[in-house]
CSV table of N, CA, C and O in Angstrom, one decimal:
chain,number,residue,atom,x,y,z
A,159,UNK,N,-69.9,-45.2,40.5
A,159,UNK,CA,-68.6,-45.6,41.2
A,159,UNK,C,-69.0,-46.0,42.6
A,159,UNK,O,-69.8,-45.3,43.3
A,160,UNK,N,-68.5,-47.1,43.1
A,160,UNK,CA,-68.9,-47.7,44.4
A,160,UNK,C,-67.9,-47.1,45.4
A,160,UNK,O,-66.7,-47.1,45.2
A,161,UNK,N,-68.4,-46.6,46.5
A,161,UNK,CA,-67.6,-46.1,47.6
A,161,UNK,C,-68.2,-46.6,48.9
A,161,UNK,O,-69.4,-46.6,49.1
A,162,UNK,N,-67.3,-47.1,49.7
A,162,UNK,CA,-67.6,-47.4,51.1
A,162,UNK,C,-66.8,-46.6,52.0
A,162,UNK,O,-65.5,-46.5,51.9
A,163,UNK,N,-67.4,-45.9,52.9
A,163,UNK,CA,-66.7,-45.0,53.8
A,163,UNK,C,-67.0,-45.3,55.3
A,163,UNK,O,-68.2,-45.2,55.7
A,164,UNK,N,-66.0,-45.6,56.0
A,164,UNK,CA,-66.2,-46.0,57.4
A,164,UNK,C,-66.0,-44.8,58.3
A,164,UNK,O,-65.2,-43.8,57.9
A,165,UNK,N,-66.6,-44.8,59.5
A,165,UNK,CA,-66.4,-43.8,60.5
A,165,UNK,C,-66.7,-44.3,61.8
A,165,UNK,O,-67.3,-45.4,61.9
A,166,UNK,N,-66.3,-43.6,62.9
A,166,UNK,CA,-66.7,-44.0,64.2
A,166,UNK,C,-65.6,-44.7,65.0
A,166,UNK,O,-65.8,-45.0,66.2
A,167,UNK,N,-64.5,-44.9,64.4
A,167,UNK,CA,-63.4,-45.4,65.2
A,167,UNK,C,-62.8,-44.5,66.2
A,167,UNK,O,-63.3,-43.3,66.3
A,168,UNK,N,-61.9,-44.9,67.0
A,168,UNK,CA,-61.3,-44.0,68.0
A,168,UNK,C,-60.6,-44.8,69.1
A,168,UNK,O,-60.3,-46.0,68.9
A,169,UNK,N,-60.3,-44.1,70.2
A,169,UNK,CA,-59.6,-44.7,71.3
A,169,UNK,C,-60.5,-44.9,72.4
A,169,UNK,O,-61.3,-44.0,72.8
A,170,UNK,N,-60.4,-46.0,73.1
A,170,UNK,CA,-61.3,-46.3,74.2
A,170,UNK,C,-60.6,-47.2,75.2
A,170,UNK,O,-59.6,-48.0,74.8
A,171,UNK,N,-61.0,-47.2,76.4
A,171,UNK,CA,-60.4,-48.1,77.4
A,171,UNK,C,-61.0,-49.4,77.3
A,171,UNK,O,-62.2,-49.6,76.9
A,172,UNK,N,-60.3,-50.4,77.8
A,172,UNK,CA,-60.8,-51.8,77.9
A,172,UNK,C,-62.2,-51.8,78.6
A,172,UNK,O,-62.3,-51.1,79.6
A,173,UNK,N,-63.1,-52.5,78.1
A,173,UNK,CA,-64.4,-52.6,78.7
A,173,UNK,C,-65.4,-51.6,78.0
A,173,UNK,O,-66.6,-51.7,78.3
A,174,UNK,N,-64.9,-50.7,77.3
A,174,UNK,CA,-65.7,-49.6,76.7
A,174,UNK,C,-66.4,-50.1,75.4
A,174,UNK,O,-66.2,-51.3,75.0
A,175,UNK,N,-67.1,-49.2,74.7
A,175,UNK,CA,-67.8,-49.5,73.5
A,175,UNK,C,-67.5,-48.5,72.4
A,175,UNK,O,-67.2,-47.3,72.7
A,176,UNK,N,-67.7,-48.9,71.2
A,176,UNK,CA,-67.6,-48.0,70.0
A,176,UNK,C,-68.6,-48.6,69.0
A,176,UNK,O,-68.9,-49.8,69.0
A,177,UNK,N,-69.1,-47.7,68.2
A,177,UNK,CA,-69.9,-48.1,67.0
A,177,UNK,C,-69.3,-47.5,65.8
A,177,UNK,O,-69.1,-46.3,65.6
A,178,UNK,N,-68.9,-48.4,64.9
A,178,UNK,CA,-68.3,-48.0,63.6
A,178,UNK,C,-69.4,-48.1,62.5
A,178,UNK,O,-70.3,-49.1,62.6
A,179,UNK,N,-69.4,-47.2,61.6
A,179,UNK,CA,-70.4,-47.2,60.5
A,179,UNK,C,-69.7,-47.3,59.1
A,179,UNK,O,-68.6,-46.9,59.0
A,180,UNK,N,-70.5,-47.8,58.2
A,180,UNK,CA,-70.0,-47.9,56.8
A,180,UNK,C,-71.1,-47.4,55.9
A,180,UNK,O,-72.2,-48.1,55.8
A,181,UNK,N,-70.9,-46.3,55.3
A,181,UNK,CA,-71.9,-45.7,54.4
A,181,UNK,C,-71.5,-46.1,52.9
A,181,UNK,O,-70.4,-45.8,52.5
A,182,UNK,N,-72.4,-46.7,52.2
A,182,UNK,CA,-72.2,-47.1,50.8
A,182,UNK,C,-72.8,-46.1,49.9
A,182,UNK,O,-73.9,-45.6,50.1
A,183,UNK,N,-72.1,-45.9,48.8
A,183,UNK,CA,-72.7,-45.1,47.7
A,183,UNK,C,-72.4,-45.9,46.4
A,183,UNK,O,-71.3,-46.5,46.3
A,184,UNK,N,-73.3,-45.9,45.5
A,184,UNK,CA,-73.2,-46.6,44.2
A,184,UNK,C,-73.3,-48.1,44.4
A,184,UNK,O,-73.0,-48.9,43.5
A,185,UNK,N,-73.9,-48.5,45.5
A,185,UNK,CA,-74.0,-49.9,45.8
A,185,UNK,C,-75.1,-50.1,46.8
A,185,UNK,O,-75.2,-49.4,47.8
A,186,UNK,N,-76.1,-51.0,46.5
A,186,UNK,CA,-77.2,-51.2,47.3
A,186,UNK,C,-76.9,-52.3,48.4
A,186,UNK,O,-76.9,-53.5,48.1
A,187,UNK,N,-76.7,-51.8,49.6
A,187,UNK,CA,-76.3,-52.8,50.7
A,187,UNK,C,-77.4,-53.8,51.0
A,187,UNK,O,-77.1,-54.9,51.5
A,188,UNK,N,-78.7,-53.5,50.7
A,188,UNK,CA,-79.7,-54.4,51.0
A,188,UNK,C,-79.7,-55.7,50.2
A,188,UNK,O,-80.3,-56.7,50.6
A,189,UNK,N,-79.0,-55.6,49.1
A,189,UNK,CA,-78.9,-56.8,48.2
A,189,UNK,C,-77.4,-57.4,48.2
A,189,UNK,O,-77.1,-58.2,47.4
A,190,UNK,N,-76.6,-57.0,49.2
A,190,UNK,CA,-75.2,-57.4,49.3
A,190,UNK,C,-75.0,-58.2,50.5
A,190,UNK,O,-75.7,-58.1,51.5
A,191,UNK,N,-73.9,-58.9,50.5
A,191,UNK,CA,-73.3,-59.4,51.7
A,191,UNK,C,-72.3,-58.4,52.2
A,191,UNK,O,-71.3,-58.1,51.5
A,192,UNK,N,-72.6,-57.8,53.4
A,192,UNK,CA,-71.7,-56.7,53.9
A,192,UNK,C,-70.8,-57.3,55.0
A,192,UNK,O,-71.4,-57.9,56.0
A,193,UNK,N,-69.5,-57.2,54.9
A,193,UNK,CA,-68.6,-57.8,55.9
A,193,UNK,C,-67.8,-56.7,56.6
A,193,UNK,O,-67.6,-55.6,56.0
A,194,UNK,N,-67.4,-57.0,57.8
A,194,UNK,CA,-66.5,-56.2,58.6
A,194,UNK,C,-65.2,-57.0,58.8
A,194,UNK,O,-65.3,-58.2,59.2
A,195,UNK,N,-64.1,-56.4,58.5
A,195,UNK,CA,-62.8,-57.1,58.7
A,195,UNK,C,-61.9,-56.2,59.6
A,195,UNK,O,-62.2,-55.0,59.7
A,196,UNK,N,-60.9,-56.8,60.2
A,196,UNK,CA,-60.0,-56.0,60.9
A,196,UNK,C,-58.6,-56.6,60.7
A,196,UNK,O,-58.4,-57.7,60.4
A,197,UNK,N,-57.6,-55.7,60.8
A,197,UNK,CA,-56.3,-56.1,60.7
A,197,UNK,C,-55.4,-55.2,61.6
A,197,UNK,O,-55.4,-54.0,61.5
A,198,UNK,N,-54.7,-55.9,62.4
A,198,UNK,CA,-53.7,-55.3,63.3
A,198,UNK,C,-52.3,-55.4,62.7
A,198,UNK,O,-52.1,-56.3,62.0
A,199,UNK,N,-51.4,-54.5,63.1
A,199,UNK,CA,-50.0,-54.6,62.6
A,199,UNK,C,-49.4,-56.0,62.8
A,199,UNK,O,-49.5,-56.5,63.9
A,200,UNK,N,-48.9,-56.5,61.8
A,200,UNK,CA,-48.2,-57.8,61.9
A,200,UNK,C,-49.1,-59.0,61.9
A,200,UNK,O,-48.7,-60.2,62.1
A,201,UNK,N,-50.4,-58.8,61.8
A,201,UNK,CA,-51.4,-59.9,61.8
A,201,UNK,C,-52.1,-60.0,60.5
A,201,UNK,O,-52.2,-59.0,59.8
A,202,UNK,N,-52.7,-61.1,60.2
A,202,UNK,CA,-53.5,-61.3,59.0
A,202,UNK,C,-54.9,-60.6,59.2
A,202,UNK,O,-55.4,-60.4,60.3
A,203,UNK,N,-55.4,-60.3,58.1
A,203,UNK,CA,-56.8,-59.7,58.1
A,203,UNK,C,-57.8,-60.8,58.6
A,203,UNK,O,-57.7,-61.9,58.1
A,204,UNK,N,-58.7,-60.3,59.4
A,204,UNK,CA,-59.6,-61.3,60.1
A,204,UNK,C,-61.0,-60.8,59.8
A,204,UNK,O,-61.4,-59.7,60.0
A,205,UNK,N,-61.9,-61.8,59.4
A,205,UNK,CA,-63.3,-61.5,59.2
A,205,UNK,C,-63.9,-61.4,60.6
A,205,UNK,O,-63.8,-62.3,61.4
A,206,UNK,N,-64.6,-60.3,60.9
A,206,UNK,CA,-65.2,-60.1,62.2
A,206,UNK,C,-66.7,-60.4,62.2
A,206,UNK,O,-67.2,-61.1,63.1
A,207,UNK,N,-67.4,-59.9,61.1
A,207,UNK,CA,-68.8,-60.2,61.1
A,207,UNK,C,-69.3,-59.9,59.6
A,207,UNK,O,-68.6,-59.3,58.8
A,208,UNK,N,-70.5,-60.5,59.3
A,208,UNK,CA,-71.1,-60.2,58.0
A,208,UNK,C,-72.6,-60.3,58.2
A,208,UNK,O,-73.1,-60.9,59.1
A,209,UNK,N,-73.2,-59.6,57.3
A,209,UNK,CA,-74.7,-59.5,57.3
A,209,UNK,C,-75.3,-59.5,55.9
A,209,UNK,O,-74.8,-58.8,55.0
A,210,UNK,N,-76.4,-60.2,55.7
A,210,UNK,CA,-77.3,-60.1,54.6
A,210,UNK,C,-78.6,-59.9,55.2
A,210,UNK,O,-79.1,-60.7,56.0
A,211,UNK,N,-79.3,-58.8,55.0
A,211,UNK,CA,-80.5,-58.4,55.8
A,211,UNK,C,-81.7,-59.3,55.6
A,211,UNK,O,-82.5,-59.4,56.5
A,212,UNK,N,-81.8,-59.9,54.4
A,212,UNK,CA,-82.9,-60.8,54.3
A,212,UNK,C,-83.8,-60.5,53.2
A,212,UNK,O,-83.3,-60.3,52.1
A,213,UNK,N,-85.1,-60.5,53.4
A,213,UNK,CA,-86.0,-60.4,52.3
A,213,UNK,C,-86.5,-61.8,52.0
A,213,UNK,O,-86.6,-62.7,52.9
A,214,UNK,N,-86.8,-62.1,50.8
A,214,UNK,CA,-87.3,-63.4,50.4
A,214,UNK,C,-86.4,-64.6,50.7
A,214,UNK,O,-86.9,-65.7,50.9
A,215,UNK,N,-85.1,-64.4,50.7
A,215,UNK,CA,-84.2,-65.5,51.0
A,215,UNK,C,-83.9,-65.7,52.4
A,215,UNK,O,-83.2,-66.6,52.8
A,216,UNK,N,-84.4,-64.8,53.3
A,216,UNK,CA,-84.0,-64.9,54.7
A,216,UNK,C,-82.7,-64.3,55.0
A,216,UNK,O,-81.8,-64.2,54.2
A,217,UNK,N,-82.6,-63.7,56.2
A,217,UNK,CA,-81.4,-63.0,56.6
A,217,UNK,C,-80.3,-63.9,57.1
A,217,UNK,O,-80.5,-65.1,57.5
A,218,UNK,N,-79.1,-63.4,57.1
A,218,UNK,CA,-77.9,-64.1,57.6
A,218,UNK,C,-77.0,-63.1,58.3
A,218,UNK,O,-76.8,-62.0,57.9
A,219,UNK,N,-76.6,-63.6,59.5
A,219,UNK,CA,-75.6,-62.8,60.3
A,219,UNK,C,-74.6,-63.8,60.8
A,219,UNK,O,-74.9,-64.9,61.2
A,220,UNK,N,-73.3,-63.4,60.7
A,220,UNK,CA,-72.2,-64.2,61.1
A,220,UNK,C,-71.2,-63.4,62.0
A,220,UNK,O,-71.1,-62.2,61.8
A,221,UNK,N,-70.6,-64.1,62.9
A,221,UNK,CA,-69.6,-63.5,63.8
A,221,UNK,C,-68.4,-64.4,63.9
A,221,UNK,O,-68.6,-65.6,64.0
A,222,UNK,N,-67.2,-63.8,64.0
A,222,UNK,CA,-66.1,-64.6,64.4
A,222,UNK,C,-66.2,-65.0,65.9
A,222,UNK,O,-66.8,-64.3,66.7
A,223,UNK,N,-65.7,-66.1,66.2
A,223,UNK,CA,-65.8,-66.6,67.6
A,223,UNK,C,-65.2,-65.6,68.6
A,223,UNK,O,-65.7,-65.5,69.7
A,224,UNK,N,-64.2,-64.9,68.1
A,224,UNK,CA,-63.5,-63.9,69.0
A,224,UNK,C,-64.4,-62.8,69.4
A,224,UNK,O,-64.0,-62.1,70.4
A,225,UNK,N,-65.4,-62.5,68.7
A,225,UNK,CA,-66.3,-61.3,69.0
A,225,UNK,C,-67.7,-61.7,69.4
A,225,UNK,O,-68.5,-60.8,69.7
A,226,UNK,N,-68.1,-63.0,69.3
A,226,UNK,CA,-69.4,-63.4,69.6
A,226,UNK,C,-69.8,-63.0,71.0
A,226,UNK,O,-69.1,-63.1,71.9
A,227,UNK,N,-71.0,-62.4,71.1
A,227,UNK,CA,-71.5,-62.0,72.4
A,227,UNK,C,-71.1,-60.5,72.8
A,227,UNK,O,-71.6,-60.0,73.7
A,228,UNK,N,-70.2,-60.0,72.0
A,228,UNK,CA,-69.7,-58.6,72.3
A,228,UNK,C,-70.0,-57.7,71.2
A,228,UNK,O,-70.2,-56.5,71.4
A,229,UNK,N,-69.9,-58.1,69.9
A,229,UNK,CA,-70.1,-57.3,68.8
A,229,UNK,C,-71.5,-57.6,68.2
A,229,UNK,O,-72.0,-58.8,68.2
A,230,UNK,N,-72.1,-56.6,67.6
A,230,UNK,CA,-73.4,-56.7,66.9
A,230,UNK,C,-73.3,-56.0,65.5
A,230,UNK,O,-73.0,-54.8,65.5
A,231,UNK,N,-73.6,-56.7,64.5
A,231,UNK,CA,-73.7,-56.1,63.2
A,231,UNK,C,-75.1,-55.8,62.8
A,231,UNK,O,-76.0,-56.6,63.1
A,232,UNK,N,-75.4,-54.7,62.2
A,232,UNK,CA,-76.7,-54.3,61.8
A,232,UNK,C,-76.7,-53.5,60.5
A,232,UNK,O,-75.6,-53.1,60.1
A,233,UNK,N,-77.8,-53.2,60.0
A,233,UNK,CA,-77.9,-52.4,58.8
A,233,UNK,C,-79.1,-51.6,58.7
A,233,UNK,O,-80.2,-52.0,59.2
A,234,UNK,N,-79.0,-50.4,58.2
A,234,UNK,CA,-80.1,-49.5,57.9
A,234,UNK,C,-80.2,-49.3,56.4
A,234,UNK,O,-79.4,-48.6,55.8
A,235,UNK,N,-81.1,-50.1,55.8
A,235,UNK,CA,-81.2,-50.0,54.3
A,235,UNK,C,-81.6,-48.6,53.8
A,235,UNK,O,-81.1,-48.2,52.7
A,236,UNK,N,-82.4,-47.9,54.5
A,236,UNK,CA,-82.8,-46.6,54.1
A,236,UNK,C,-81.6,-45.6,54.0
A,236,UNK,O,-81.6,-44.7,53.2
A,237,UNK,N,-80.6,-45.9,54.9
A,237,UNK,CA,-79.4,-45.0,54.9
A,237,UNK,C,-78.3,-45.7,54.1
A,237,UNK,O,-77.2,-45.1,54.1
A,238,UNK,N,-78.5,-46.9,53.6
A,238,UNK,CA,-77.5,-47.6,52.9
A,238,UNK,C,-76.2,-47.7,53.8
A,238,UNK,O,-75.1,-47.6,53.3
A,239,UNK,N,-76.4,-48.0,55.0
A,239,UNK,CA,-75.4,-48.0,56.0
A,239,UNK,C,-75.3,-49.3,56.8
A,239,UNK,O,-76.4,-49.8,57.2
A,240,UNK,N,-74.1,-49.8,57.1
A,240,UNK,CA,-73.9,-51.0,57.9
A,240,UNK,C,-73.2,-50.5,59.1
A,240,UNK,O,-72.3,-49.7,59.1
A,241,UNK,N,-73.5,-51.1,60.3
A,241,UNK,CA,-72.9,-50.8,61.5
A,241,UNK,C,-72.3,-52.0,62.2
A,241,UNK,O,-72.7,-53.1,62.0
A,242,UNK,N,-71.3,-51.7,63.0
A,242,UNK,CA,-70.7,-52.7,63.9
A,242,UNK,C,-70.6,-52.1,65.3
A,242,UNK,O,-69.8,-51.2,65.5
A,243,UNK,N,-71.5,-52.5,66.2
A,243,UNK,CA,-71.5,-52.1,67.6
A,243,UNK,C,-70.6,-53.0,68.3
A,243,UNK,O,-70.7,-54.2,68.3
A,244,UNK,N,-69.6,-52.4,69.0
A,244,UNK,CA,-68.6,-53.2,69.7
A,244,UNK,C,-68.6,-52.9,71.2
A,244,UNK,O,-68.4,-51.7,71.6
A,245,UNK,N,-68.9,-53.8,72.0
A,245,UNK,CA,-69.0,-53.7,73.4
A,245,UNK,C,-68.0,-54.5,74.1
A,245,UNK,O,-67.4,-55.4,73.5
A,246,UNK,N,-67.7,-54.2,75.4
A,246,UNK,CA,-66.7,-55.0,76.1
A,246,UNK,C,-65.4,-55.1,75.4
A,246,UNK,O,-64.8,-56.2,75.3
A,247,UNK,N,-64.9,-54.0,74.9
A,247,UNK,CA,-63.7,-54.1,74.0
A,247,UNK,C,-62.5,-54.5,74.8
A,247,UNK,O,-62.4,-54.1,76.0
A,248,UNK,N,-61.6,-55.2,74.1
A,248,UNK,CA,-60.4,-55.6,74.7
A,248,UNK,C,-59.2,-55.1,74.0
A,248,UNK,O,-59.4,-54.7,72.8
A,249,UNK,N,-58.0,-55.0,74.6
A,249,UNK,CA,-56.9,-54.5,73.8
A,249,UNK,C,-56.6,-55.3,72.5
A,249,UNK,O,-56.2,-54.8,71.5
A,250,UNK,N,-57.0,-56.6,72.5
A,250,UNK,CA,-56.8,-57.4,71.3
A,250,UNK,C,-57.7,-57.0,70.2
A,250,UNK,O,-57.5,-57.5,69.1
A,251,UNK,N,-58.7,-56.2,70.5
A,251,UNK,CA,-59.6,-55.8,69.4
A,251,UNK,C,-59.0,-54.6,68.7
A,251,UNK,O,-59.6,-54.1,67.7
A,252,UNK,N,-57.9,-54.0,69.1
A,252,UNK,CA,-57.3,-52.9,68.5
A,252,UNK,C,-56.9,-53.3,67.1
A,252,UNK,O,-56.2,-54.3,66.9
A,253,UNK,N,-57.3,-52.5,66.1
A,253,UNK,CA,-57.0,-52.9,64.7
A,253,UNK,C,-57.6,-51.8,63.8
A,253,UNK,O,-58.4,-50.9,64.2
A,254,UNK,N,-57.3,-51.9,62.5
A,254,UNK,CA,-58.0,-51.1,61.5
A,254,UNK,C,-59.2,-51.9,61.1
A,254,UNK,O,-59.1,-53.1,60.7
A,255,UNK,N,-60.4,-51.3,61.2
A,255,UNK,CA,-61.6,-52.0,60.9
A,255,UNK,C,-62.1,-51.5,59.5
A,255,UNK,O,-62.3,-50.2,59.3
A,256,UNK,N,-62.4,-52.4,58.6
A,256,UNK,CA,-62.8,-52.1,57.3
A,256,UNK,C,-64.0,-52.8,56.9
A,256,UNK,O,-64.2,-54.0,57.2
A,257,UNK,N,-64.9,-52.1,56.2
A,257,UNK,CA,-66.1,-52.8,55.7
A,257,UNK,C,-65.9,-53.2,54.2
A,257,UNK,O,-65.1,-52.6,53.5
A,258,UNK,N,-66.6,-54.2,53.8
A,258,UNK,CA,-66.5,-54.7,52.5
A,258,UNK,C,-67.8,-55.2,52.0
A,258,UNK,O,-68.7,-55.6,52.7
A,259,UNK,N,-68.0,-55.1,50.7
A,259,UNK,CA,-69.3,-55.5,50.0
A,259,UNK,C,-69.0,-56.6,49.0
A,259,UNK,O,-68.1,-56.5,48.2
A,260,UNK,N,-69.9,-57.6,49.1
A,260,UNK,CA,-69.8,-58.7,48.2
A,260,UNK,C,-71.1,-59.1,47.7
A,260,UNK,O,-72.1,-58.7,48.2
A,261,UNK,N,-71.1,-60.0,46.7
A,261,UNK,CA,-72.4,-60.5,46.2
A,261,UNK,C,-73.2,-61.3,47.3
A,261,UNK,O,-72.6,-61.8,48.2
A,262,UNK,N,-74.5,-61.3,47.1
A,262,UNK,CA,-75.4,-62.0,48.1
A,262,UNK,C,-74.9,-63.4,48.4
A,262,UNK,O,-74.9,-63.7,49.6
A,263,UNK,N,-74.5,-64.2,47.5
A,263,UNK,CA,-74.2,-65.6,47.8
A,263,UNK,C,-73.1,-65.8,48.8
A,263,UNK,O,-73.0,-66.8,49.5
A,264,UNK,N,-72.3,-64.8,49.0
A,264,UNK,CA,-71.2,-64.9,50.0
A,264,UNK,C,-71.8,-65.1,51.4
A,264,UNK,O,-71.2,-65.8,52.2
A,265,UNK,N,-72.9,-64.6,51.6
A,265,UNK,CA,-73.5,-64.7,52.9
A,265,UNK,C,-74.3,-66.0,53.0
A,265,UNK,O,-74.9,-66.3,54.1
A,266,UNK,N,-74.3,-66.8,52.0
A,266,UNK,CA,-75.1,-68.1,52.0
A,266,UNK,C,-74.2,-69.3,51.8
A,266,UNK,O,-74.6,-70.4,51.6
A,267,UNK,N,-72.9,-69.1,52.0
A,267,UNK,CA,-72.0,-70.2,52.0
A,267,UNK,C,-70.9,-70.0,53.1
A,267,UNK,O,-70.7,-68.8,53.5
A,268,UNK,N,-70.2,-70.9,53.4
A,268,UNK,CA,-69.3,-70.9,54.5
A,268,UNK,C,-68.0,-70.2,54.2
A,268,UNK,O,-66.9,-70.7,54.4
A,269,UNK,N,-68.1,-69.0,53.6
A,269,UNK,CA,-66.9,-68.2,53.2
A,269,UNK,C,-67.0,-66.8,53.5
A,269,UNK,O,-66.3,-66.0,53.0
A,270,UNK,N,-68.0,-66.4,54.3
A,270,UNK,CA,-68.2,-65.0,54.6
A,270,UNK,C,-66.9,-64.3,55.2
A,270,UNK,O,-66.7,-63.1,55.1
A,271,UNK,N,-66.1,-65.1,55.8
A,271,UNK,CA,-64.9,-64.6,56.5
A,271,UNK,C,-63.7,-64.4,55.6
A,271,UNK,O,-62.7,-63.9,56.0
A,272,UNK,N,-63.9,-64.8,54.3
A,272,UNK,CA,-62.8,-64.8,53.4
A,272,UNK,C,-62.8,-63.5,52.6
A,272,UNK,O,-63.7,-63.2,51.8
A,273,UNK,N,-61.8,-62.7,52.8
A,273,UNK,CA,-61.8,-61.4,52.2
A,273,UNK,C,-61.8,-61.4,50.7
A,273,UNK,O,-62.2,-60.5,50.0
A,274,UNK,N,-61.3,-62.6,50.1
A,274,UNK,CA,-61.3,-62.7,48.7
A,274,UNK,C,-62.7,-62.7,48.0
A,274,UNK,O,-62.8,-62.6,46.8
A,275,UNK,N,-63.7,-63.0,48.8
A,275,UNK,CA,-65.0,-63.1,48.3
A,275,UNK,C,-65.7,-61.7,48.1
A,275,UNK,O,-66.7,-61.6,47.5
A,276,UNK,N,-65.0,-60.7,48.6
A,276,UNK,CA,-65.6,-59.3,48.6
A,276,UNK,C,-64.9,-58.5,47.5
A,276,UNK,O,-63.7,-58.5,47.4
A,277,UNK,N,-65.7,-57.7,46.8
A,277,UNK,CA,-65.2,-56.9,45.7
A,277,UNK,C,-64.9,-55.5,45.9
A,277,UNK,O,-64.1,-54.8,45.2
A,278,UNK,N,-65.6,-54.9,46.9
A,278,UNK,CA,-65.5,-53.5,47.2
A,278,UNK,C,-65.1,-53.3,48.7
A,278,UNK,O,-65.6,-54.0,49.6
A,279,UNK,N,-64.2,-52.4,48.9
A,279,UNK,CA,-63.6,-52.1,50.2
A,279,UNK,C,-63.6,-50.7,50.6
A,279,UNK,O,-63.3,-49.8,49.7
A,280,UNK,N,-63.8,-50.4,51.8
A,280,UNK,CA,-63.5,-49.0,52.3
A,280,UNK,C,-62.1,-48.9,52.7
A,280,UNK,O,-61.3,-49.8,52.6
A,281,UNK,N,-61.7,-47.7,53.2
A,281,UNK,CA,-60.4,-47.5,53.6
A,281,UNK,C,-60.1,-47.8,55.1
A,281,UNK,O,-58.9,-47.9,55.5
A,282,UNK,N,-61.1,-47.9,55.8
A,282,UNK,CA,-61.0,-48.4,57.2
A,282,UNK,C,-61.0,-47.2,58.2
A,282,UNK,O,-60.9,-46.1,57.9
A,283,UNK,N,-61.3,-47.6,59.5
A,283,UNK,CA,-61.3,-46.7,60.6
A,283,UNK,C,-60.5,-47.4,61.7
A,283,UNK,O,-60.8,-48.6,62.0
A,284,UNK,N,-59.7,-46.7,62.4
A,284,UNK,CA,-58.8,-47.2,63.4
A,284,UNK,C,-59.5,-47.3,64.8
A,284,UNK,O,-60.2,-46.4,65.2
A,285,UNK,N,-59.4,-48.5,65.4
A,285,UNK,CA,-59.9,-48.7,66.7
A,285,UNK,C,-58.8,-49.1,67.6
A,285,UNK,O,-58.0,-50.0,67.3
A,286,UNK,N,-58.6,-48.3,68.7
A,286,UNK,CA,-57.5,-48.6,69.6
A,286,UNK,C,-58.1,-48.8,71.0
A,286,UNK,O,-58.8,-47.9,71.5
A,287,UNK,N,-57.8,-49.9,71.7
A,287,UNK,CA,-58.3,-50.2,73.0
A,287,UNK,C,-57.1,-50.3,73.9
A,287,UNK,O,-56.2,-51.1,73.8
A,288,UNK,N,-57.1,-49.5,74.9
A,288,UNK,CA,-56.1,-49.4,75.9
A,288,UNK,C,-56.5,-50.2,77.2
A,288,UNK,O,-57.6,-50.2,77.6
A,289,UNK,N,-55.4,-50.8,77.8
A,289,UNK,CA,-55.7,-51.6,79.0
A,289,UNK,C,-55.7,-50.7,80.3
A,289,UNK,O,-55.3,-49.6,80.2
């Protein structure tokens, strides 16, 4: 049974930092395209970042324009865990952050941001940024 469990969300003031984690079980993240998505009330789900760590095919990392230069996605294959480091947070970053796992090819075509490409989802962790 595949499980993705997020943690690390919380409340922070604008300009602060948070790191959210996604621990996978029953699924090898080193061979997956791992994505981070967020959704705020009344808004559509947004792809934030995605990572395929590499190996023989080469690594891939993607970011939404809204978070480039502020967020960093990384992965610890030994811990089967994907991270999203979020710096210089803004109130607009407030949302439920959810990780998702998809097949490798998702990270090799221009659809990493499309939630329909991912088959497994965590329940999310809330991030709230106050001004």
